[in-house]
Tab-separated table of C-alpha atoms in Angstrom:
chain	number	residue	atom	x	y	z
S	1	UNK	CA	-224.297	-104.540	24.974
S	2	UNK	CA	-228.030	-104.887	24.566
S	3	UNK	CA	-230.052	-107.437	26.772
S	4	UNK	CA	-230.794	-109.842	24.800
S	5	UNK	CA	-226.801	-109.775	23.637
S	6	UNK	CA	-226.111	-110.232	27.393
S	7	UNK	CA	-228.080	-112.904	28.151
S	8	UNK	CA	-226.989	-115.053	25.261
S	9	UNK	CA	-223.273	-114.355	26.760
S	10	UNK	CA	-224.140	-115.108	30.212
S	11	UNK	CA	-225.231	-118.196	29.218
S	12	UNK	CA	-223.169	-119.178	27.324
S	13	UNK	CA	-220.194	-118.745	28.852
S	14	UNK	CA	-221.985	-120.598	31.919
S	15	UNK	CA	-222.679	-123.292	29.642
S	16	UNK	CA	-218.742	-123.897	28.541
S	17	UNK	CA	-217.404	-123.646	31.847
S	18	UNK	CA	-220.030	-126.082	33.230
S	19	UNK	CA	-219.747	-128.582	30.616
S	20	UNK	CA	-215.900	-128.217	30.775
S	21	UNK	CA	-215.902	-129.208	33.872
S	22	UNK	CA	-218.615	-131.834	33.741
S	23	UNK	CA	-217.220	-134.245	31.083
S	24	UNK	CA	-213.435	-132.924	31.598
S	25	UNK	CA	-212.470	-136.661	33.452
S	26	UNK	CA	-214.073	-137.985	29.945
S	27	UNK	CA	-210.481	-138.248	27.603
S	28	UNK	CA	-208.387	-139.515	30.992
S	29	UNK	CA	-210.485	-142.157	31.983
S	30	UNK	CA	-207.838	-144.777	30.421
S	31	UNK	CA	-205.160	-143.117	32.787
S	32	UNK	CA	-207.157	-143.607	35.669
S	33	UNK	CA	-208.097	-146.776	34.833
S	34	UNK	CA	-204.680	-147.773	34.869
S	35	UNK	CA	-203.917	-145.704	38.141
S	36	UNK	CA	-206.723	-147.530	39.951
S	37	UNK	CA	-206.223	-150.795	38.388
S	38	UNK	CA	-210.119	-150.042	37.205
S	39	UNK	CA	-212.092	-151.894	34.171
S	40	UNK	CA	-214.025	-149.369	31.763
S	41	UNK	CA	-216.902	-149.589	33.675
S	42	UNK	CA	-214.812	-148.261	37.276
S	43	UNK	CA	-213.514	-145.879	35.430
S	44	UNK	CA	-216.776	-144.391	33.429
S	45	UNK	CA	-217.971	-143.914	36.864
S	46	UNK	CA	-215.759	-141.066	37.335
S	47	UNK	CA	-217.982	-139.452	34.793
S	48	UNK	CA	-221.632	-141.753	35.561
S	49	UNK	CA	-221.506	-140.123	39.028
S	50	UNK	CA	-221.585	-136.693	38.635
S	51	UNK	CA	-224.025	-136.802	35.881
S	52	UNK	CA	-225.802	-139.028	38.203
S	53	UNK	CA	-226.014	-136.664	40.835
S	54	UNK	CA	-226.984	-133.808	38.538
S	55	UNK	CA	-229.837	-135.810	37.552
S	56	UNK	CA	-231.106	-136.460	40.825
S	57	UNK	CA	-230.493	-132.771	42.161
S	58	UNK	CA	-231.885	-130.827	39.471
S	59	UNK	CA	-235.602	-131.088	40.021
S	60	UNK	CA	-235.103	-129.805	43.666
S	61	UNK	CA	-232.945	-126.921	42.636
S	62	UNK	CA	-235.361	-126.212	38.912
S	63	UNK	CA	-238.104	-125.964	42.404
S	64	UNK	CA	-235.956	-123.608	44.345
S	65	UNK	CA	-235.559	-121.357	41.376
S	66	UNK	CA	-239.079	-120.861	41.472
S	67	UNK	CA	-239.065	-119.806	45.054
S	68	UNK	CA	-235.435	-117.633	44.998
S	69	UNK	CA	-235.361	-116.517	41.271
S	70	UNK	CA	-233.220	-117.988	38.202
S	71	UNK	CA	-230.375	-115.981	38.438
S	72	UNK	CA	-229.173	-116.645	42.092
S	73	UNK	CA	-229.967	-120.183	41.416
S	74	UNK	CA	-227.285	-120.181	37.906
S	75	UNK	CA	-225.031	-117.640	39.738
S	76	UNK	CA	-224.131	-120.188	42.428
S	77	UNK	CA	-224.382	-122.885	39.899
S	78	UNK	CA	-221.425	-121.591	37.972
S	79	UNK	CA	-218.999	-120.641	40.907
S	80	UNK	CA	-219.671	-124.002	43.544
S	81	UNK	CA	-218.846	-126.259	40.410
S	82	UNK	CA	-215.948	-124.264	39.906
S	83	UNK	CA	-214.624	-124.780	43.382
S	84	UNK	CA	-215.498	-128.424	43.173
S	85	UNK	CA	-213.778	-128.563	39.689
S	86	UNK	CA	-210.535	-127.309	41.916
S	87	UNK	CA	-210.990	-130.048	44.996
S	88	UNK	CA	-211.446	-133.261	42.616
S	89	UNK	CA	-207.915	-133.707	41.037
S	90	UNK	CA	-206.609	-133.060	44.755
S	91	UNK	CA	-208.625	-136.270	46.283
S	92	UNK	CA	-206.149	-138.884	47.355
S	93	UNK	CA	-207.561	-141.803	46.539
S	94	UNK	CA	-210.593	-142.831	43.742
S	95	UNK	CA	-213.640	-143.407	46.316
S	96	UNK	CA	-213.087	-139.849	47.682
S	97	UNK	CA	-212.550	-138.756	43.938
S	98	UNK	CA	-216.149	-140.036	43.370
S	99	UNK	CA	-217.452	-138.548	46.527
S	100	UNK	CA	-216.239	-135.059	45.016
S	101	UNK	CA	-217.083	-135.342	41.658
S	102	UNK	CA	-221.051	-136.639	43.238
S	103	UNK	CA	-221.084	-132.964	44.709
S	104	UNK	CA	-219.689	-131.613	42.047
S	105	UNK	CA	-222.659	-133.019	39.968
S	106	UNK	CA	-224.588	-131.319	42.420
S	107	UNK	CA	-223.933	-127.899	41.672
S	108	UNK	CA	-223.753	-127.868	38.165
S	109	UNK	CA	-227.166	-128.767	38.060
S	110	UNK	CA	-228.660	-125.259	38.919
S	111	UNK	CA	-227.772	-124.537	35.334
S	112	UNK	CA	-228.913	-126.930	32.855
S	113	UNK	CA	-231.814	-127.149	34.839
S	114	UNK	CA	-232.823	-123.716	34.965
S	115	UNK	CA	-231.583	-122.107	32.236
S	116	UNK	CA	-234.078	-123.017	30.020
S	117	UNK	CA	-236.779	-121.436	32.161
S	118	UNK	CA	-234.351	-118.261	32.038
S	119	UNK	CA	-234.181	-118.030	28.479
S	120	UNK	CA	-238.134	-118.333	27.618
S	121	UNK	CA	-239.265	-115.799	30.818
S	122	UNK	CA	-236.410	-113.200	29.177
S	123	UNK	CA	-237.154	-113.985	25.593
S	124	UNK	CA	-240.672	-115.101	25.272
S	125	UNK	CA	-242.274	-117.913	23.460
S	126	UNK	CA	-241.134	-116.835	20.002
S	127	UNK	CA	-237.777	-116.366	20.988
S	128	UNK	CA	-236.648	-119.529	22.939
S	129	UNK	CA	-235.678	-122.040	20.225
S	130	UNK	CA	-233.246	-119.562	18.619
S	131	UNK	CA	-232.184	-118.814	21.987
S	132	UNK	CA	-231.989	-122.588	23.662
S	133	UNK	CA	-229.946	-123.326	20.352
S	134	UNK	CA	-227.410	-120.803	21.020
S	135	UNK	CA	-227.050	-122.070	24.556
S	136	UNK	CA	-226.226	-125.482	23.793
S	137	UNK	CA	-224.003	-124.632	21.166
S	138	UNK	CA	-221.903	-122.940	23.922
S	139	UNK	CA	-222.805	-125.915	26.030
S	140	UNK	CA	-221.109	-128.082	23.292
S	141	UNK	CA	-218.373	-125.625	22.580
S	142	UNK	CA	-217.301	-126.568	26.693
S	143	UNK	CA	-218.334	-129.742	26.545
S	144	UNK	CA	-215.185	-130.058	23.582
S	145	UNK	CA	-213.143	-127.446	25.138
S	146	UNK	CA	-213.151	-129.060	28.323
S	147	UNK	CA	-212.467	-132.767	27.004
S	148	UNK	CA	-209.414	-131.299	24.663
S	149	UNK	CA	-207.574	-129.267	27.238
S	150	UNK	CA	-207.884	-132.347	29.504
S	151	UNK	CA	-206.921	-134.871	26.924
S	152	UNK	CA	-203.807	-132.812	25.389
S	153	UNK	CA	-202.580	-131.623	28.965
S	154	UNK	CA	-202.545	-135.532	30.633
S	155	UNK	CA	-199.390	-136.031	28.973
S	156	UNK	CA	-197.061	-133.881	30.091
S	157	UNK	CA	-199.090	-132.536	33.437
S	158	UNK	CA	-200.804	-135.732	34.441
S	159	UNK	CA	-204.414	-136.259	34.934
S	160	UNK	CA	-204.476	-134.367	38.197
S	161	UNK	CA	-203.015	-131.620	36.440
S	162	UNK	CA	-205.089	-131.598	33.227
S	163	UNK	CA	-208.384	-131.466	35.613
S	164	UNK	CA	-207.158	-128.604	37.309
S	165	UNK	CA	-205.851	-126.814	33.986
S	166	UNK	CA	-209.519	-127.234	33.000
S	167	UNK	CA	-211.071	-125.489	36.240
S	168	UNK	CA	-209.394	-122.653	35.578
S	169	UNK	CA	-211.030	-122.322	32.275
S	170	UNK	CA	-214.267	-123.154	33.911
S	171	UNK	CA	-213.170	-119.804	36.219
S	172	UNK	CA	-212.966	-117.449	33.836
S	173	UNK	CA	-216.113	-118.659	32.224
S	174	UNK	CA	-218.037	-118.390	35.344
S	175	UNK	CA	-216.525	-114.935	36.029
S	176	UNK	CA	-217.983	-113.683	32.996
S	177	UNK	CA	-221.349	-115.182	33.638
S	178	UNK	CA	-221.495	-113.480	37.161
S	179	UNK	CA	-220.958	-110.265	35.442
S	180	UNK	CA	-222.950	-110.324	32.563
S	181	UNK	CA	-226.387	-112.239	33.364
S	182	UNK	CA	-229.292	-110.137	33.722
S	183	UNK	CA	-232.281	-110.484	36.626
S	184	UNK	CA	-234.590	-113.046	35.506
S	185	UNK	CA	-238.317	-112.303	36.678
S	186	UNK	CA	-239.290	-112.483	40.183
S	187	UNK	CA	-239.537	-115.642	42.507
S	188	UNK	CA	-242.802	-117.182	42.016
S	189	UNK	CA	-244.243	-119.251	45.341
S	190	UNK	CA	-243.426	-121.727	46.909
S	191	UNK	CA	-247.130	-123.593	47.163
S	192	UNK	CA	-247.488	-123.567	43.479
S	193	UNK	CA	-244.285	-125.821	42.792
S	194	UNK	CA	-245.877	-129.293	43.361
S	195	UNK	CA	-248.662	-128.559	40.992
S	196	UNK	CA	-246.168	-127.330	38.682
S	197	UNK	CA	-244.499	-130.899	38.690
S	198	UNK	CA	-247.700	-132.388	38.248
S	199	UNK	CA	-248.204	-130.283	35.154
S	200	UNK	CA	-244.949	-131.098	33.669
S	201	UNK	CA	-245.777	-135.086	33.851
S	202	UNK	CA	-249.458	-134.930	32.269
S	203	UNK	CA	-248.826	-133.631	28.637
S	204	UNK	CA	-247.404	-136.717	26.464
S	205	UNK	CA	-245.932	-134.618	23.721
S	206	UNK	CA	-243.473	-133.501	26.828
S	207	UNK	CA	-242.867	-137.568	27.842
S	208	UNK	CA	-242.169	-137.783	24.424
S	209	UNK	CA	-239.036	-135.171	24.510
S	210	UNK	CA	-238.252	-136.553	28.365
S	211	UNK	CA	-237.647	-140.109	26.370
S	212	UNK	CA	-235.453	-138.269	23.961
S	213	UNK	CA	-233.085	-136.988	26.189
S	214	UNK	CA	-232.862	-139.938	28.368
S	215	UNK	CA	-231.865	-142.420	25.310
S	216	UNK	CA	-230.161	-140.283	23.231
S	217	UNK	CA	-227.992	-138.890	25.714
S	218	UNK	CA	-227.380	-142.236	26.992
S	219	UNK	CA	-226.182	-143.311	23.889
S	220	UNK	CA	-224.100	-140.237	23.272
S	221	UNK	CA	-222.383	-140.598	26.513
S	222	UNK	CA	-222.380	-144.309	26.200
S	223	UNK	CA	-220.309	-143.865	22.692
S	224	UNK	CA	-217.733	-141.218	23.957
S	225	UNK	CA	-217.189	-142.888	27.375
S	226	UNK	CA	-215.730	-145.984	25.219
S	227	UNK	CA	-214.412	-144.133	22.645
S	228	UNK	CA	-210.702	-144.034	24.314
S	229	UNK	CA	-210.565	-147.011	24.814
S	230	UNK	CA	-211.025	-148.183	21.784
S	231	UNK	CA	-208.681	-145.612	20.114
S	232	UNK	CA	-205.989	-146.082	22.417
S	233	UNK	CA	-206.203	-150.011	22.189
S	234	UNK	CA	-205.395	-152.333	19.265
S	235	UNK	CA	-206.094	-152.419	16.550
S	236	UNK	CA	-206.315	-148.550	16.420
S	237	UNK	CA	-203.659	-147.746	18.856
S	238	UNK	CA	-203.705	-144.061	19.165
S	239	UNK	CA	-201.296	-141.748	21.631
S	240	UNK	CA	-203.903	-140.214	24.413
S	241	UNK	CA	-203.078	-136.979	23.074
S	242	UNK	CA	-204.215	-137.929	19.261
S	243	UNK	CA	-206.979	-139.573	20.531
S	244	UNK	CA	-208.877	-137.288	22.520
S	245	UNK	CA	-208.616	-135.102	19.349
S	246	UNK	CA	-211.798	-137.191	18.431
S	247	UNK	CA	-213.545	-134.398	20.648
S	248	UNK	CA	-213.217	-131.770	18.341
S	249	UNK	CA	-216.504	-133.503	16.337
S	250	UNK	CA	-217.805	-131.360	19.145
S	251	UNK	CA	-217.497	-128.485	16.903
S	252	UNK	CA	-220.351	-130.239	14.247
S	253	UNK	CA	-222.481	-130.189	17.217
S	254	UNK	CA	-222.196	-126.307	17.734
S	255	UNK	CA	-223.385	-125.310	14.375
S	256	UNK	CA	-226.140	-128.080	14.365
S	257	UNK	CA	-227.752	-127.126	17.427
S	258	UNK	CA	-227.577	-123.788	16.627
S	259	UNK	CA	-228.724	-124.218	13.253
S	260	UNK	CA	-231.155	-126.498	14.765
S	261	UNK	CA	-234.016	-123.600	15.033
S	262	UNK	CA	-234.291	-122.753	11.263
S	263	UNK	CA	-234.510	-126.334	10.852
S	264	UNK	CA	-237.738	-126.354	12.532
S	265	UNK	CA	-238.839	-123.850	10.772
S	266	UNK	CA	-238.368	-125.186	7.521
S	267	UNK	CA	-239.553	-129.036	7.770
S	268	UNK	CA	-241.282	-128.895	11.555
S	269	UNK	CA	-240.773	-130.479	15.169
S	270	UNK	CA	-241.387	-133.912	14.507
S	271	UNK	CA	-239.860	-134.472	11.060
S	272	UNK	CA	-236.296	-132.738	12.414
S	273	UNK	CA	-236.155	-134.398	15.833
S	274	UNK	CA	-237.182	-137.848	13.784
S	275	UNK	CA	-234.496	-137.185	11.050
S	276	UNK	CA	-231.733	-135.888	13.872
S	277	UNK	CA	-232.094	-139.095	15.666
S	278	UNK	CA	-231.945	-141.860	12.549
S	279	UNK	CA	-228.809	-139.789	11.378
S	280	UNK	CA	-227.744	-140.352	15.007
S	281	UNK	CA	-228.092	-144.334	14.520
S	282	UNK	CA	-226.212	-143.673	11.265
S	283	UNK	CA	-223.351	-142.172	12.577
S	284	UNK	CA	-223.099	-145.178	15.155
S	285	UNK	CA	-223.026	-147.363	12.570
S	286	UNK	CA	-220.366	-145.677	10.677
S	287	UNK	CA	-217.910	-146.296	13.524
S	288	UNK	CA	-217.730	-150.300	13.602
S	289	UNK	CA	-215.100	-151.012	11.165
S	290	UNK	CA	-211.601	-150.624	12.614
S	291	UNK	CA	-210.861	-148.135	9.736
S	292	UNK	CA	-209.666	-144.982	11.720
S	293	UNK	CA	-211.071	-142.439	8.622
S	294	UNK	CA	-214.811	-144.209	8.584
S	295	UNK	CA	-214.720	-144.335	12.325
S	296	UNK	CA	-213.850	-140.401	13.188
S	297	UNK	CA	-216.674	-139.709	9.949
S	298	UNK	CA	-218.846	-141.940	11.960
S	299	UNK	CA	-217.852	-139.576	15.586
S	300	UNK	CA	-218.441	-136.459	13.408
S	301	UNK	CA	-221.783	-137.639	11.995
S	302	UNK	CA	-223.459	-138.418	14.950
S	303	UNK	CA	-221.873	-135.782	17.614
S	304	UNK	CA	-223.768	-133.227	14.545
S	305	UNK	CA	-227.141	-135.239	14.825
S	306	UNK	CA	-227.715	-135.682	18.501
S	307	UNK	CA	-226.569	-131.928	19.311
S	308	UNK	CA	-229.155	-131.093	16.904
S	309	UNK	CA	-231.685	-133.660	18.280
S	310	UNK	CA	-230.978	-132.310	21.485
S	311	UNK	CA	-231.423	-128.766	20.854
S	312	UNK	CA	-234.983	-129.483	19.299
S	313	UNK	CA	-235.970	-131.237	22.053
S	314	UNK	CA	-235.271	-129.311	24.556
S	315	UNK	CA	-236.630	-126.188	22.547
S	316	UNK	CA	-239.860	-128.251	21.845
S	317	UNK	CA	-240.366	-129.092	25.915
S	318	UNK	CA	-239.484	-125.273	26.661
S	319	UNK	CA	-242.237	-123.733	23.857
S	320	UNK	CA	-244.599	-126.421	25.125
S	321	UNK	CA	-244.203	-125.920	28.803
S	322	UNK	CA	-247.142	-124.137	30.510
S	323	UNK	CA	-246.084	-120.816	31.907
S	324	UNK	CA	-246.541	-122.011	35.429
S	325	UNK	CA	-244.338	-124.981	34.988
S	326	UNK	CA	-241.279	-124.020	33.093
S	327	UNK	CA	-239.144	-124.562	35.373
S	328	UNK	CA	-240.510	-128.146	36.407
S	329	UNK	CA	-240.613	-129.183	33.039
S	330	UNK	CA	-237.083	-127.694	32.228
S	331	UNK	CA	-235.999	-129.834	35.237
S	332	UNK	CA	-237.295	-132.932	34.643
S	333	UNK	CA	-236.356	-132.405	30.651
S	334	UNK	CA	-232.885	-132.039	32.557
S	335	UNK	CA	-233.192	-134.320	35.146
S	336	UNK	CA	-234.004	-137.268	31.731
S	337	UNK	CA	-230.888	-136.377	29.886
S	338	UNK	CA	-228.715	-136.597	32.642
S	339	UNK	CA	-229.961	-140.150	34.075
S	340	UNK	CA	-229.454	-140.969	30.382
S	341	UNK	CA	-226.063	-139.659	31.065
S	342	UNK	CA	-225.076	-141.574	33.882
S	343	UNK	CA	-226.972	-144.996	33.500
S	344	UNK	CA	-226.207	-144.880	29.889
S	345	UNK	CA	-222.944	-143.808	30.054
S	346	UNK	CA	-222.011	-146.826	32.663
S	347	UNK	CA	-224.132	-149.409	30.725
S	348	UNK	CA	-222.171	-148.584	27.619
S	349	UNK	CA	-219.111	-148.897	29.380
S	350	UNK	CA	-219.835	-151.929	30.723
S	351	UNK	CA	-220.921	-153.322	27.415
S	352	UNK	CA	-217.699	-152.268	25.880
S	353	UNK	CA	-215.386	-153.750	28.414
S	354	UNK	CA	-217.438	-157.467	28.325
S	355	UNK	CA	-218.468	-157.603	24.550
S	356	UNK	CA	-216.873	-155.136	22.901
S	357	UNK	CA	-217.666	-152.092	20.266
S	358	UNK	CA	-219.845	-154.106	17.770
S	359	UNK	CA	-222.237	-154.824	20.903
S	360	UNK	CA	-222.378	-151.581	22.121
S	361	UNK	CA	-223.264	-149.997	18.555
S	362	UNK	CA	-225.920	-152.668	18.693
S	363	UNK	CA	-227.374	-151.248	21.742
S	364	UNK	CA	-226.997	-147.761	21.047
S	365	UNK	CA	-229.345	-148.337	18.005
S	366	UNK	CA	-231.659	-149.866	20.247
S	367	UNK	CA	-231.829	-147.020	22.288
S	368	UNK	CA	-231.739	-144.703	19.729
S	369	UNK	CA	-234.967	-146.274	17.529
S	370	UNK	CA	-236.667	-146.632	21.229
S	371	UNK	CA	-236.610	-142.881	21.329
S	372	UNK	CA	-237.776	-141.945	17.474
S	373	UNK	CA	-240.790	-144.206	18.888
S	374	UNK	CA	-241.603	-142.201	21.820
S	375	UNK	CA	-242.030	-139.223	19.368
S	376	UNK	CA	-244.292	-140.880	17.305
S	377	UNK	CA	-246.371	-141.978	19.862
S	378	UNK	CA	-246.111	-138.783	21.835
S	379	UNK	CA	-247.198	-136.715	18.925
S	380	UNK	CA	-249.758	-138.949	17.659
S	381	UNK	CA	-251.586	-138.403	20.654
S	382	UNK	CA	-251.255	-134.655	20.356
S	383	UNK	CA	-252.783	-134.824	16.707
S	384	UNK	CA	-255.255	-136.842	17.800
S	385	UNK	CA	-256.758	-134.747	20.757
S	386	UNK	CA	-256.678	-131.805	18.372
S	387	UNK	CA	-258.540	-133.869	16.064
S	388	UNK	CA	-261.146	-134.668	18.601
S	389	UNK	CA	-261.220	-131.067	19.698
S	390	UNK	CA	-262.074	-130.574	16.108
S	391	UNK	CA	-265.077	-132.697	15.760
S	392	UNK	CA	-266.851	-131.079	19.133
């Protein structure tokens, strides 16, 4: 196996068992709700706080991988979530639940947030978006793996025992990544971090793709986190089973995000992360009449645009990043989608349990137009300083 063809495996295979486990308490949160006597809200936050907690952790540990090196920081990435993905289903009661699934947020943060850095210090410049691409397809191929095997094992294992069926797929996962991923490039030191930070927070056209990931993965999250509910109540009135099969619009989000870099080559940055994000807002749109074939159209629609929003994105910050701040900005690019996560996941929850779906479509396209302005705006000022640079 060549390299390159290991790397791409390493990572993703890290990126299905990590986002297996990360959203696998997604397709049960009805079940616990009804456990816990919880509203949508309590119940999202099963979900919220691990994404949460990955948000918050994943600047300090993007910092540490400049100081210890990528891989060590991705290698106990993979394996501590894994052991945390074991401990959660065995908590006896929902505050200590939370409390595991917090630390489990923890850990899985040393990949998302670093793994970006990996890719462009193995591959180069020219290589990345092709690369990043591939990783979150596999990223997306766990994220619906892990929802599935959750939502068609509740049933006849409970949700203790679907969460545990899905850490041992996050296992084997992680056992291939510890065998397969290369040495990234040395540590780099520990006094140039700060300034890194610094760096990653002064170039607007990377604020632009930080807004991106915060509202658009808020609104993602916010959309899925409600979406059993409202397939499992009235008027829909799906089995648990049949309804978490809405996850396999995952599979649209593979090839988009993979398909994401030619794409860019063919119409540009701006125009595709633009277009990915209205066809977002159309998808969302798609979903509000209680018609069950225009709704899972709708879930198919925009899963495909926002992994392929996504994927640009996060390709853009990564080609853009300076050299000595990739992995600062791959943190806080990180860091922004996961706050998105976990605020906009709860928010949306909360919006669906007091005013229902209408209302939270309403505020997903909010969010969604919000962030097709911050690309505007963040570009604009890039032309415009080029244009200046022009007239010197």
């Amino acid at each position: 196996m060549t390299s390159t063809r290991r790397v791409k495996t390493a990572v993703a295979a890290a990126g299905i068992s990590s986002f297996a486990l990360l959203y696998a308490p997604q397709p049960v949160l009805p079940q616990l709700a009804a456990q816990y006597h919880l509203d949508p809200g309590g119940a999202a936050l099963a979900v919220s706080v691990a994404t949460g907690a990955l948000a918050i952790a994943v600047l300090p540990i993007a910092a540490l991988s400049e100081v210890v090196g990528r891989r060590p920081a991705i290698l106990t990435s993979v394996v501590a979530s894994v052991v945390f993905g074991v401990l959660v289903p065995l908590m006896p009661t929902y505050p200590a639940l939370l409390v595991m699934r917090a630390l489990q947020g923890v850990a899985i943060a040393g990949f998302p947030g670093v793994a970006a850095a990996y890719l462009a210090e193995r591959l180069g410049r020219a290589g990345v978006a092709a690369a990043v691409g591939a990783m979150i397809a596999g990223n997306t191929v766990g994220g619906m793996l892990g929802r599935l095997a959750s939502g068609f094992t509740a049933g006849p294992l409970g949700w203790r025992g679907a969460l545990l069926v899905v850490a041992g797929v996050g296992a084997v996962c992680s056992a291939v990544t510890v065998v397969t991923l290369p040495p990234g490039t040395r540590p780099g030191r520990a006094h140039g971090v700060g300034r890194g930070l610094l760096t990653a927070l002064g170039k607007p056209v990377l604020l632009a793709q930080y807004a991106v990931a915060l509202l658009a993965m808020g609104s993602f999250v916010a959309l899925y986190n409600a979406a059993g509910f409202r397939l499992t109540g009235s008027p829909l009135s799906l089995s648990p089973a049949v309804a978490s099969l809405v996850f396999l619009a995952y599979a649209t989000g593979s090839v988009s995000s993979a398909a994401a870099g030619r794409l860019v080559a063919r119409v540009g940055r701006r125009r595709a992360l633009v277009g990915a994000l209205l066809l977002t807002a159309l998808g969302t749109a798609l979903t509000l009449p209680d018609w069950l074939p225009l709704v899972i159209t709708g879930f198919l629609v925009l899963t495909c645009a926002f992994f392929a929003a996504h994927a640009v994105a996060n390709g853009w910050a990564a080609a853009d990043a300076p050299e000595t701040a990739r992995g600062q900005v791959g943190g806080t690019y990180t860091a922004a989608y996961y706050l998105g996560s976990s605020v906009g996941g709860a928010a949306g929850a909360w919006v669906y349990g007091h005013a229902g779906w209408t209302w939270l479509v309403a505020v997903v396209a909010v969010w969604l137009l919000l962030a097709v302005a911050a690309v505007g705006a963040g570009t604009r000022v890039r032309v415009e300083r080029r244009e200046l640079v022009g007239l010197r």
